[in-house]
mmCIF file of C-alpha atoms in Angstrom:
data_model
loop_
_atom_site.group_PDB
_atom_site.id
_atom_site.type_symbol
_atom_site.label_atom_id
_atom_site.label_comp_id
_atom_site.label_asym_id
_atom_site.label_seq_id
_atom_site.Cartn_x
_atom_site.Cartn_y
_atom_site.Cartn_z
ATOM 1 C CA UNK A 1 -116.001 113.062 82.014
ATOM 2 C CA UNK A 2 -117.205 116.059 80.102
ATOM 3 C CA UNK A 3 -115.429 115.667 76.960
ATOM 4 C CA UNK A 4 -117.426 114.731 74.003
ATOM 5 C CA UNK A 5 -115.107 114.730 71.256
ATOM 6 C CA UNK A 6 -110.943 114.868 70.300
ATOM 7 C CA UNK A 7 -110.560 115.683 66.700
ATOM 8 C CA UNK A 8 -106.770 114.377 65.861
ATOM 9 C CA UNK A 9 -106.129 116.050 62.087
ATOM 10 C CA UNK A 10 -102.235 114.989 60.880
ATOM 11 C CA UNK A 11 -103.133 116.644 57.434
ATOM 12 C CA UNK A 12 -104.531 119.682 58.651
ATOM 13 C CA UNK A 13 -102.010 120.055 61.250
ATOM 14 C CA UNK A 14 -105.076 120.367 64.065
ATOM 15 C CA UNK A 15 -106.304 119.121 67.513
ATOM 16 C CA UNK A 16 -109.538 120.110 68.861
ATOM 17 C CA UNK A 17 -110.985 118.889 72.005
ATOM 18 C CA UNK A 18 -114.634 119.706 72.729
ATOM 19 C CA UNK A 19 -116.568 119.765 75.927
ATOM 20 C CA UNK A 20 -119.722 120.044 77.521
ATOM 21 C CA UNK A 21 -120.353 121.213 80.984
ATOM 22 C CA UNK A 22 -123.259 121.546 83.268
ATOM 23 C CA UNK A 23 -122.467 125.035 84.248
ATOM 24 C CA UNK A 24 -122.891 128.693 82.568
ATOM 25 C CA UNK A 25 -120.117 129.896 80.514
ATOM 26 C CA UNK A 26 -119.019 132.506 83.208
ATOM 27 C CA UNK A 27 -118.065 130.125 85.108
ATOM 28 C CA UNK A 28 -116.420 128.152 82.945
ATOM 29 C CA UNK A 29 -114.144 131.284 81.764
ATOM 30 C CA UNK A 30 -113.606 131.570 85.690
ATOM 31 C CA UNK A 31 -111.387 128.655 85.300
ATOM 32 C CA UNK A 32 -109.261 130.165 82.593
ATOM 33 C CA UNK A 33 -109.220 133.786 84.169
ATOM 34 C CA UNK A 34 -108.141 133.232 87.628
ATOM 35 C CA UNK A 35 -104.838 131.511 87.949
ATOM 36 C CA UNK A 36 -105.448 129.755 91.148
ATOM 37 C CA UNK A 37 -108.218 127.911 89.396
ATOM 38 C CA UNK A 38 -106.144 127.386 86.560
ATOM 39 C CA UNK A 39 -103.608 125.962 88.521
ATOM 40 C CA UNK A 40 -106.160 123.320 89.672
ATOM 41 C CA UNK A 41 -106.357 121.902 86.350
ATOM 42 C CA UNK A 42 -103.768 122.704 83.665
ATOM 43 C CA UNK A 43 -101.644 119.874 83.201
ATOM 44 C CA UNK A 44 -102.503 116.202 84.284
ATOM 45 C CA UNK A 45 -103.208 115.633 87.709
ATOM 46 C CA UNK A 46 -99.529 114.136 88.076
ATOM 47 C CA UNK A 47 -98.019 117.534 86.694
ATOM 48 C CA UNK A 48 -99.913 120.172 88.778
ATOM 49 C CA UNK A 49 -98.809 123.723 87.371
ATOM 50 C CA UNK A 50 -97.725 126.919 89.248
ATOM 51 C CA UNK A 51 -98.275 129.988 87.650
ATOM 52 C CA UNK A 52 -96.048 132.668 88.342
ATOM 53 C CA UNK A 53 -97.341 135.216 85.366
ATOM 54 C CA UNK A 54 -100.957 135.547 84.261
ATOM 55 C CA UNK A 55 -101.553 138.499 82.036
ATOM 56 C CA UNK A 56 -104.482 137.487 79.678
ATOM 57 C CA UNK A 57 -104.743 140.814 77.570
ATOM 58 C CA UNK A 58 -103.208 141.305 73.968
ATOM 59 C CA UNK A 59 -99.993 141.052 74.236
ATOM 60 C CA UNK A 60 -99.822 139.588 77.446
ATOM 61 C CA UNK A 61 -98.298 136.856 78.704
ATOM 62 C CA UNK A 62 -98.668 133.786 81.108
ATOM 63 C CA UNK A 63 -95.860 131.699 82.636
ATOM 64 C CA UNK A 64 -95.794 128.532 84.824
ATOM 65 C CA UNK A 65 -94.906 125.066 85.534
ATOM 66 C CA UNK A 66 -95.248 122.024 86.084
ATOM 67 C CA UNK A 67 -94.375 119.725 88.385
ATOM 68 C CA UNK A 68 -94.402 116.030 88.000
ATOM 69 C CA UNK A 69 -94.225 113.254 91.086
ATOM 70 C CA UNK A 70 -90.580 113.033 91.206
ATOM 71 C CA UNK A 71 -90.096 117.036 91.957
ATOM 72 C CA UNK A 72 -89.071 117.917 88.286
ATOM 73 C CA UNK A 73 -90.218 120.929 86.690
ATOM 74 C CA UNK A 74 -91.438 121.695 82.901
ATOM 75 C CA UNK A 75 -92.007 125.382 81.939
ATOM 76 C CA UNK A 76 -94.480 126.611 79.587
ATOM 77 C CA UNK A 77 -95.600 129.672 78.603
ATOM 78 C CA UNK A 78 -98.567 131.197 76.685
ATOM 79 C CA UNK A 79 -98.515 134.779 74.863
ATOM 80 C CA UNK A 80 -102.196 136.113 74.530
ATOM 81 C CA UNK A 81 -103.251 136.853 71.042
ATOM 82 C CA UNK A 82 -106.853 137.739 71.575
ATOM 83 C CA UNK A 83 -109.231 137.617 74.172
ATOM 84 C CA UNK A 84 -112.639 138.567 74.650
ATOM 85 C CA UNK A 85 -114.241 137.317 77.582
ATOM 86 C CA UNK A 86 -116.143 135.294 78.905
ATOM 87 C CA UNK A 87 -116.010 133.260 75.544
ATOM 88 C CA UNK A 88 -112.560 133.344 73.716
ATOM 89 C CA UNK A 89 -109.046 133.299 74.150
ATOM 90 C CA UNK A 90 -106.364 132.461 71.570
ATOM 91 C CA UNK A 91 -102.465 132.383 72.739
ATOM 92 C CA UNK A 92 -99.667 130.699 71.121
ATOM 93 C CA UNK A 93 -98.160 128.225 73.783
ATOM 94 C CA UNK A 94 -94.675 126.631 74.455
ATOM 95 C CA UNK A 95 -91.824 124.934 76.494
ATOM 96 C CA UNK A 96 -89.813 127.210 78.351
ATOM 97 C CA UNK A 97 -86.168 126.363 79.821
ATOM 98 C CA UNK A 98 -85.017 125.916 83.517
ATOM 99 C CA UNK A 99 -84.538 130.202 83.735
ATOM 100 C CA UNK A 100 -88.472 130.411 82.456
ATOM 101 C CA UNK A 101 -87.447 131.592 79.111
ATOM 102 C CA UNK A 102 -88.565 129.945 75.926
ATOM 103 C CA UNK A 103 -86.973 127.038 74.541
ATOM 104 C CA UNK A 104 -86.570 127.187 70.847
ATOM 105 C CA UNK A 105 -86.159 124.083 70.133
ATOM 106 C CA UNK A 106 -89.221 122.727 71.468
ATOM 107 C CA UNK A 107 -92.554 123.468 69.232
ATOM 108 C CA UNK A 108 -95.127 126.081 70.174
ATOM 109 C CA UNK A 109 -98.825 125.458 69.147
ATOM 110 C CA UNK A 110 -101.568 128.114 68.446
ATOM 111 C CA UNK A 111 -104.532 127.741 70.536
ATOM 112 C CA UNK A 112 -108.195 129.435 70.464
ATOM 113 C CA UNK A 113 -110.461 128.224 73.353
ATOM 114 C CA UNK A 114 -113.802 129.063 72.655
ATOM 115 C CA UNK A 115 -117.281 128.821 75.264
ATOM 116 C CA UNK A 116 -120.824 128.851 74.010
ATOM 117 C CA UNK A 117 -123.653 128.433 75.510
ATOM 118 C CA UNK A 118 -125.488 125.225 75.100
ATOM 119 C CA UNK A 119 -128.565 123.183 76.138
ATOM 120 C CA UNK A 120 -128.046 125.685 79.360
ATOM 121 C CA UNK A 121 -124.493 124.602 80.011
ATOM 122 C CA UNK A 122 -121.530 125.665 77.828
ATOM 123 C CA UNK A 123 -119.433 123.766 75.495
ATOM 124 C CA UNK A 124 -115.917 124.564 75.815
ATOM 125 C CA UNK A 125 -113.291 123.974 72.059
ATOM 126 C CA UNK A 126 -109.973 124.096 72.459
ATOM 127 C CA UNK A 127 -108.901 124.032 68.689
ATOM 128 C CA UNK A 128 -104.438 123.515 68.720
ATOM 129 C CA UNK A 129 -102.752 124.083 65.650
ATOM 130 C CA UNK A 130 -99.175 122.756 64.733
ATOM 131 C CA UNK A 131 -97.204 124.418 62.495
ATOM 132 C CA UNK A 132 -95.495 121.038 61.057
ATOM 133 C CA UNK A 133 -96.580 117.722 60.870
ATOM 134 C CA UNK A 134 -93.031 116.944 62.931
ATOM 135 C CA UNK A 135 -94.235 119.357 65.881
ATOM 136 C CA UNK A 136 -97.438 117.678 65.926
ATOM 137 C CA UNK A 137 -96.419 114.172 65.902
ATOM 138 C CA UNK A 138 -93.460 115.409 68.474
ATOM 139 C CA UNK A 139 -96.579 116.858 70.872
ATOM 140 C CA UNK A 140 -98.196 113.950 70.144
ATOM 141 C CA UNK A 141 -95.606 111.361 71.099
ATOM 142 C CA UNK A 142 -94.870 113.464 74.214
ATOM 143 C CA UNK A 143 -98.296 112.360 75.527
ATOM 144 C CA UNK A 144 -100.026 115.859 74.892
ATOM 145 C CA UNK A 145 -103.509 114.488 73.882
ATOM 146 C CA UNK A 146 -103.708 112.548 76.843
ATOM 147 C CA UNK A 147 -102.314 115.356 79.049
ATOM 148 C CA UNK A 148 -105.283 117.847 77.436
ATOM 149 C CA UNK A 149 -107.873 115.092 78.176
ATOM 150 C CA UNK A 150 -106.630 114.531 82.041
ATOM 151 C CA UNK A 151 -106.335 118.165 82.429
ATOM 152 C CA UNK A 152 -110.158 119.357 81.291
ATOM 153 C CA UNK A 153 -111.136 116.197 82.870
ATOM 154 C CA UNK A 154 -110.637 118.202 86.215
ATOM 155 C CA UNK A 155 -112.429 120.970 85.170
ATOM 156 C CA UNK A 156 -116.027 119.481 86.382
ATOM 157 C CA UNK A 157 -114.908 119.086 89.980
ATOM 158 C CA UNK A 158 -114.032 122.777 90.391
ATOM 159 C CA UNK A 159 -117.328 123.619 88.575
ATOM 160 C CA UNK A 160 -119.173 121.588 91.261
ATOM 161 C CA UNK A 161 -117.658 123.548 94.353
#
């Protein structure tokens, strides 16, 4: 598995999961560009996600689901903050409801995904931030680390083909 590190920070309010991978970091922003790769690997492998909106400019926006072994769906959604590619992307991401629209009462995280190159691969931060230590330990209970670190886990198989 490519991850090297998961920073877990309760009094900062962070979560940063790093990773190195074989391949340049063109590539690598492939997988975060085009939706159908993205699809491939956002979520855990038992939650593959659709996306039916991929807009990553400013102000754009990205919406999908997931859906887990029994047919159920979970929405999420992403609104783009910054991008400059192929290295960074910050959104702010969250739940949305069975119409695809945002749920309010679930939490929303800030998220800037960064790729450098490295040793002539790229390592790959994805640095959350909660915006109460009751979101984050929410996230957290809702099995969101472990859903990040299945999720980029995929990532080195589609960098392979």
């Amino acid at each position: 598995m490519t991850i090297s590190s998961v920073d877990k920070d309760l009094d900062r309010l962070t979560l940063t999961v790093t990773a190195d991978f074989t391949a340049p970091v063109e590539k690598v922003w492939q997988l975060w560009a085009d939706p159908r790769l993205l699809e491939r690997w956002w979520g855990p492998p038992s939650h593959p996600a659709t996306f039916e909106e991929h807009d990553l400019t400013p102000g754009g926006e990205a919406r999908y689901y997931m859906t887990g072994p029994e047919g159920d769906k979970h929405g999420g959604w992403w609104r783009i903050t910054a991008v400059t590619p192929p290295t960074s992307l910050e959104f702010t991401d969250g739940f949305s409801d069975s119409e695809g629209k945002p749920d309010p009462e679930m939490p929303t995280t800030t998220v800037r995904m960064t790729l450098t190159a490295r040793d002539g691969g790229t390592r790959m931060e994805i640095h959350s931030v909660y915006d109460s230590r009751e979101q984050m330990e929410r996230l957290l209970e809702m099995g969101m680390e472990e859903g990040l670190g299945q999720a980029v886990g995929q990532m080195d198989g589609l960098l392979e083909s």
